[in-house]
Amino acid sequence: MATSSKQYKAIGEDIWKSRPEKTNAELFALTYGALVVQLIQDYEDYDEVNKQLEKMGYNIGTRLIEDFLAKSNLGRCSDFREVGEVVAKVGFKSFLNISPTVTHGAPPPPASPTSTVSQQLSGGSSFTLTLDENPLAEFVELPEEALEGGLWFSNILCGVLRGSLEMVQMQVQAVFISDVLRGDESTEIRVTLVKHLEEEVPVGDD
Amino acid sequence: MPPQLRLNAVAFVSSQNHPILIRTFSQPKQDELKYHYIAHTSLDVIDERITAAGATKSTECYLGLLYVEDVAVYGYMTPLKVKIIIALELSDNVVRDIDVITISQALHTAYRRSVANPFLRLHAPSDNVTDHAVVVSAGSQKWKLFRERVDEICRAVTLPAAA
């Protein structure tokens, strides 16, 4: 049977607590901030910066998933809904010590609402993560040009989600919907399942 | 009943004696220039106090009452030589040192948080590392949140009205 949400929370807590090496949060935030600013100075185009952050996140995600699966010992998720729960309650908790809330998207129209099995194979299901605190953006104030240019400061997180889920045979699209740094009410990431990937010979790192 | 401290103005001055932020809160809208002058003269007094303190390398130097010129001016120097100058309105209430120190530390924290903003260095020339003054120059739009934080602190100070 599916593990309950409380159990996921407990697993996440345990993993976080069991890690002996933790980093200073300020150092982490300052490092990430310096990275983003350097990217902006190098590329000078906010869309490009967003893409690069996502790419970097993708590379991180492909490696992070190994660590995650080893520590958490969780089996396959039965459906995309569960994926959302695990990502939010165990994933984010064990690495960043934050607990975003998950809101599941409506199931795609063709599949009948009661049959979750067929959803697994069809794309279109999604969940939204609402982060009420973001350790990456601890001290950040976005200047005007960044606001107008459309910078998503924490875009690396989208990449991490995409990379890690791809390694477990799910192709997803993760995008920011809103961000408090931009003046919105909350920080939200929407993760949409594109399709399940076939088991294939792993592609070499490009 | 906490003594009511009327905060008239707050000034932040960088290590190279460039003004970072000067905010005034006096009710009758006196010209801000007066507080610019006050901040300027305080710099001299601060230098005097520092040299008088001599070899004692004390960090987080609370400099106390600097001088009185129809407002009481208190000084506080951070380890990075950023000076925080507070002008309190003269009143009959005894102003405790500890209160002024607390206010200075709150202002210092607000300054530290704002300086940690990575976008502060966005338009600074990346090779010119030595000229920190360019980055912290006053009045620029990127200090908006800093101004708001300072305002909040000052409002909290003057708010404790008679219970």
PDB file of C-alpha atoms in Angstrom, chain B:
ATOM      1  CA  MET B   1       7.017  52.406  31.372  1.00  0.00           C
ATOM      2  CA  PRO B   2       9.774  52.428  28.763  1.00  0.00           C
ATOM      3  CA  PRO B   3      11.324  55.814  28.180  1.00  0.00           C
ATOM      4  CA  GLN B   4      10.195  57.247  24.936  1.00  0.00           C
ATOM      5  CA  LEU B   5      13.112  57.720  22.612  1.00  0.00           C
ATOM      6  CA  ARG B   6      12.387  60.035  19.788  1.00  0.00           C
ATOM      7  CA  LEU B   7      14.580  59.014  16.956  1.00  0.00           C
ATOM      8  CA  ASN B   8      15.282  61.951  14.718  1.00  0.00           C
ATOM      9  CA  ALA B   9      17.734  60.539  12.268  1.00  0.00           C
ATOM     10  CA  VAL B  10      19.952  57.639  11.387  1.00  0.00           C
ATOM     11  CA  ALA B  11      23.040  57.797   9.215  1.00  0.00           C
ATOM     12  CA  PHE B  12      25.276  55.071   7.850  1.00  0.00           C
ATOM     13  CA  VAL B  13      28.746  56.036   6.719  1.00  0.00           C
ATOM     14  CA  SER B  14      31.136  53.690   4.988  1.00  0.00           C
ATOM     15  CA  SER B  15      34.722  53.015   5.908  1.00  0.00           C
ATOM     16  CA  GLN B  16      35.961  55.531   3.359  1.00  0.00           C
ATOM     17  CA  ASN B  17      33.615  58.090   4.898  1.00  0.00           C
ATOM     18  CA  HIS B  18      31.140  57.943   2.033  1.00  0.00           C
ATOM     19  CA  PRO B  19      27.524  58.283   3.080  1.00  0.00           C
ATOM     20  CA  ILE B  20      25.495  55.133   2.549  1.00  0.00           C
ATOM     21  CA  LEU B  21      22.115  56.090   3.895  1.00  0.00           C
ATOM     22  CA  ILE B  22      20.747  59.030   5.812  1.00  0.00           C
ATOM     23  CA  ARG B  23      17.141  58.812   7.017  1.00  0.00           C
ATOM     24  CA  THR B  24      15.319  61.421   9.010  1.00  0.00           C
ATOM     25  CA  PHE B  25      12.171  60.945  11.055  1.00  0.00           C
ATOM     26  CA  SER B  26      11.592  64.224  12.801  1.00  0.00           C
ATOM     27  CA  GLN B  27       7.952  65.245  12.842  1.00  0.00           C
ATOM     28  CA  PRO B  28       8.263  68.858  11.731  1.00  0.00           C
ATOM     29  CA  LYS B  29       9.870  68.370   8.375  1.00  0.00           C
ATOM     30  CA  GLN B  30      13.166  70.057   9.057  1.00  0.00           C
ATOM     31  CA  ASP B  31      15.540  70.048   6.190  1.00  0.00           C
ATOM     32  CA  GLU B  32      17.467  66.809   5.823  1.00  0.00           C
ATOM     33  CA  LEU B  33      20.595  68.835   5.199  1.00  0.00           C
ATOM     34  CA  LYS B  34      20.908  69.514   8.897  1.00  0.00           C
ATOM     35  CA  TYR B  35      21.321  65.814   9.531  1.00  0.00           C
ATOM     36  CA  HIS B  36      23.827  65.506   6.736  1.00  0.00           C
ATOM     37  CA  TYR B  37      25.883  68.159   8.553  1.00  0.00           C
ATOM     38  CA  ILE B  38      25.453  66.394  11.852  1.00  0.00           C
ATOM     39  CA  ALA B  39      26.597  63.118  10.341  1.00  0.00           C
ATOM     40  CA  HIS B  40      29.605  64.882   8.865  1.00  0.00           C
ATOM     41  CA  THR B  41      30.694  66.492  12.106  1.00  0.00           C
ATOM     42  CA  SER B  42      30.164  63.219  13.961  1.00  0.00           C
ATOM     43  CA  LEU B  43      32.800  61.672  11.725  1.00  0.00           C
ATOM     44  CA  ASP B  44      35.407  63.968  13.197  1.00  0.00           C
ATOM     45  CA  VAL B  45      34.304  63.232  16.726  1.00  0.00           C
ATOM     46  CA  ILE B  46      34.388  59.511  15.975  1.00  0.00           C
ATOM     47  CA  ASP B  47      37.922  59.730  14.644  1.00  0.00           C
ATOM     48  CA  GLU B  48      38.917  61.597  17.755  1.00  0.00           C
ATOM     49  CA  ARG B  49      37.388  58.947  19.989  1.00  0.00           C
ATOM     50  CA  ILE B  50      39.036  56.135  18.084  1.00  0.00           C
ATOM     51  CA  THR B  51      42.487  57.625  18.349  1.00  0.00           C
ATOM     52  CA  ALA B  52      41.852  58.404  22.002  1.00  0.00           C
ATOM     53  CA  ALA B  53      40.845  54.795  22.596  1.00  0.00           C
ATOM     54  CA  GLY B  54      44.312  54.055  21.304  1.00  0.00           C
ATOM     55  CA  ALA B  55      45.753  50.615  20.968  1.00  0.00           C
ATOM     56  CA  THR B  56      42.788  48.763  22.434  1.00  0.00           C
ATOM     57  CA  LYS B  57      41.425  46.936  19.425  1.00  0.00           C
ATOM     58  CA  SER B  58      37.878  46.581  20.600  1.00  0.00           C
ATOM     59  CA  THR B  59      35.411  45.241  18.086  1.00  0.00           C
ATOM     60  CA  GLU B  60      31.766  46.375  17.912  1.00  0.00           C
ATOM     61  CA  CYS B  61      32.839  49.691  19.352  1.00  0.00           C
ATOM     62  CA  TYR B  62      29.913  51.446  20.889  1.00  0.00           C
ATOM     63  CA  LEU B  63      31.137  55.020  21.021  1.00  0.00           C
ATOM     64  CA  GLY B  64      28.449  56.480  23.200  1.00  0.00           C
ATOM     65  CA  LEU B  65      27.254  60.039  23.230  1.00  0.00           C
ATOM     66  CA  LEU B  66      29.385  61.938  20.750  1.00  0.00           C
ATOM     67  CA  TYR B  67      28.139  65.446  21.238  1.00  0.00           C
ATOM     68  CA  VAL B  68      25.019  67.447  21.772  1.00  0.00           C
ATOM     69  CA  GLU B  69      23.796  70.130  19.407  1.00  0.00           C
ATOM     70  CA  ASP B  70      20.058  70.360  20.014  1.00  0.00           C
ATOM     71  CA  VAL B  71      19.968  66.636  19.294  1.00  0.00           C
ATOM     72  CA  ALA B  72      21.920  63.988  21.116  1.00  0.00           C
ATOM     73  CA  VAL B  73      24.215  62.159  18.734  1.00  0.00           C
ATOM     74  CA  TYR B  74      25.366  58.617  19.428  1.00  0.00           C
ATOM     75  CA  GLY B  75      27.919  56.687  17.460  1.00  0.00           C
ATOM     76  CA  TYR B  76      28.519  52.970  16.834  1.00  0.00           C
ATOM     77  CA  MET B  77      31.267  51.496  14.740  1.00  0.00           C
ATOM     78  CA  THR B  78      31.120  48.069  13.178  1.00  0.00           C
ATOM     79  CA  PRO B  79      34.183  45.849  12.744  1.00  0.00           C
ATOM     80  CA  LEU B  80      34.306  46.787   9.047  1.00  0.00           C
ATOM     81  CA  LYS B  81      34.540  50.440   9.996  1.00  0.00           C
ATOM     82  CA  VAL B  82      31.001  51.270   8.932  1.00  0.00           C
ATOM     83  CA  LYS B  83      29.752  53.980  11.245  1.00  0.00           C
ATOM     84  CA  ILE B  84      26.164  54.159  12.429  1.00  0.00           C
ATOM     85  CA  ILE B  85      25.170  57.569  13.712  1.00  0.00           C
ATOM     86  CA  ILE B  86      21.924  57.998  15.621  1.00  0.00           C
ATOM     87  CA  ALA B  87      20.403  61.350  16.500  1.00  0.00           C
ATOM     88  CA  LEU B  88      17.962  61.278  19.377  1.00  0.00           C
ATOM     89  CA  GLU B  89      15.867  64.194  20.378  1.00  0.00           C
ATOM     90  CA  LEU B  90      16.833  65.727  23.675  1.00  0.00           C
ATOM     91  CA  SER B  91      14.364  64.879  26.382  1.00  0.00           C
ATOM     92  CA  ASP B  92      14.209  64.763  30.117  1.00  0.00           C
ATOM     93  CA  ASN B  93      14.141  60.965  30.114  1.00  0.00           C
ATOM     94  CA  VAL B  94      17.342  59.248  30.967  1.00  0.00           C
ATOM     95  CA  VAL B  95      18.505  57.465  27.848  1.00  0.00           C
ATOM     96  CA  ARG B  96      20.046  54.171  28.736  1.00  0.00           C
ATOM     97  CA  ASP B  97      23.155  53.061  26.906  1.00  0.00           C
ATOM     98  CA  ILE B  98      21.744  49.601  26.516  1.00  0.00           C
ATOM     99  CA  ASP B  99      18.777  50.951  24.548  1.00  0.00           C
ATOM    100  CA  VAL B 100      20.991  52.779  22.106  1.00  0.00           C
ATOM    101  CA  ILE B 101      23.211  49.739  21.764  1.00  0.00           C
ATOM    102  CA  THR B 102      20.187  47.578  20.974  1.00  0.00           C
ATOM    103  CA  ILE B 103      18.997  50.011  18.340  1.00  0.00           C
ATOM    104  CA  SER B 104      22.495  50.174  16.828  1.00  0.00           C
ATOM    105  CA  GLN B 105      22.718  46.421  16.667  1.00  0.00           C
ATOM    106  CA  ALA B 106      19.327  46.145  14.994  1.00  0.00           C
ATOM    107  CA  LEU B 107      20.445  48.706  12.414  1.00  0.00           C
ATOM    108  CA  HIS B 108      23.712  46.850  11.966  1.00  0.00           C
ATOM    109  CA  THR B 109      21.829  43.636  11.300  1.00  0.00           C
ATOM    110  CA  ALA B 110      19.625  45.363   8.729  1.00  0.00           C
ATOM    111  CA  TYR B 111      22.744  46.705   7.047  1.00  0.00           C
ATOM    112  CA  ARG B 112      24.398  43.280   7.002  1.00  0.00           C
ATOM    113  CA  ARG B 113      21.334  41.638   5.440  1.00  0.00           C
ATOM    114  CA  SER B 114      21.131  44.257   2.739  1.00  0.00           C
ATOM    115  CA  VAL B 115      24.818  44.090   1.941  1.00  0.00           C
ATOM    116  CA  ALA B 116      24.499  40.317   1.504  1.00  0.00           C
ATOM    117  CA  ASN B 117      22.298  40.911  -1.530  1.00  0.00           C
ATOM    118  CA  PRO B 118      24.304  39.442  -4.393  1.00  0.00           C
ATOM    119  CA  PHE B 119      22.888  41.914  -6.915  1.00  0.00           C
ATOM    120  CA  LEU B 120      24.659  44.797  -5.234  1.00  0.00           C
ATOM    121  CA  ARG B 121      27.755  44.041  -7.251  1.00  0.00           C
ATOM    122  CA  LEU B 122      25.883  43.546 -10.491  1.00  0.00           C
ATOM    123  CA  HIS B 123      27.074  46.671 -12.215  1.00  0.00           C
ATOM    124  CA  ALA B 124      30.353  47.055 -10.428  1.00  0.00           C
ATOM    125  CA  PRO B 125      33.329  46.357 -12.680  1.00  0.00           C
ATOM    126  CA  SER B 126      34.299  42.813 -11.899  1.00  0.00           C
ATOM    127  CA  ASP B 127      38.014  43.410 -12.035  1.00  0.00           C
ATOM    128  CA  ASN B 128      38.051  46.383  -9.705  1.00  0.00           C
ATOM    129  CA  VAL B 129      37.935  44.549  -6.427  1.00  0.00           C
ATOM    130  CA  THR B 130      39.596  47.167  -4.289  1.00  0.00           C
ATOM    131  CA  ASP B 131      37.124  49.968  -4.784  1.00  0.00           C
ATOM    132  CA  HIS B 132      34.402  48.879  -2.386  1.00  0.00           C
ATOM    133  CA  ALA B 133      33.108  52.426  -2.295  1.00  0.00           C
ATOM    134  CA  VAL B 134      31.573  52.106  -5.751  1.00  0.00           C
ATOM    135  CA  VAL B 135      29.374  49.298  -4.547  1.00  0.00           C
ATOM    136  CA  VAL B 136      28.035  50.956  -1.437  1.00  0.00           C
ATOM    137  CA  SER B 137      27.382  54.419  -2.856  1.00  0.00           C
ATOM    138  CA  ALA B 138      24.397  56.138  -1.384  1.00  0.00           C
ATOM    139  CA  GLY B 139      20.999  56.868  -2.774  1.00  0.00           C
ATOM    140  CA  SER B 140      20.891  54.175  -5.394  1.00  0.00           C
ATOM    141  CA  GLN B 141      17.687  52.300  -5.969  1.00  0.00           C
ATOM    142  CA  LYS B 142      19.087  48.965  -4.861  1.00  0.00           C
ATOM    143  CA  TRP B 143      19.005  50.113  -1.235  1.00  0.00           C
ATOM    144  CA  LYS B 144      15.212  50.263  -1.300  1.00  0.00           C
ATOM    145  CA  LEU B 145      14.694  47.270   0.991  1.00  0.00           C
ATOM    146  CA  PHE B 146      17.403  48.534   3.297  1.00  0.00           C
ATOM    147  CA  ARG B 147      15.574  51.846   3.652  1.00  0.00           C
ATOM    148  CA  GLU B 148      12.368  49.993   4.462  1.00  0.00           C
ATOM    149  CA  ARG B 149      14.099  47.898   7.103  1.00  0.00           C
ATOM    150  CA  VAL B 150      15.637  50.968   8.702  1.00  0.00           C
ATOM    151  CA  ASP B 151      12.229  52.661   8.695  1.00  0.00           C
ATOM    152  CA  GLU B 152      10.691  49.682  10.406  1.00  0.00           C
ATOM    153  CA  ILE B 153      13.303  49.662  13.145  1.00  0.00           C
ATOM    154  CA  CYS B 154      12.854  53.349  13.764  1.00  0.00           C
ATOM    155  CA  ARG B 155       9.109  53.027  13.863  1.00  0.00           C
ATOM    156  CA  ALA B 156       9.424  50.234  16.406  1.00  0.00           C
ATOM    157  CA  VAL B 157      11.628  52.442  18.541  1.00  0.00           C
ATOM    158  CA  THR B 158       9.374  55.447  18.603  1.00  0.00           C
ATOM    159  CA  LEU B 159       6.202  53.426  18.878  1.00  0.00           C
ATOM    160  CA  PRO B 160       6.233  52.502  22.588  1.00  0.00           C
ATOM    161  CA  ALA B 161       3.826  55.255  23.498  1.00  0.00           C
ATOM    162  CA  ALA B 162       2.750  55.854  27.089  1.00  0.00           C
ATOM    163  CA  ALA B 163       1.219  52.625  28.373  1.00  0.00           C
TER     164      ALA B 163
END
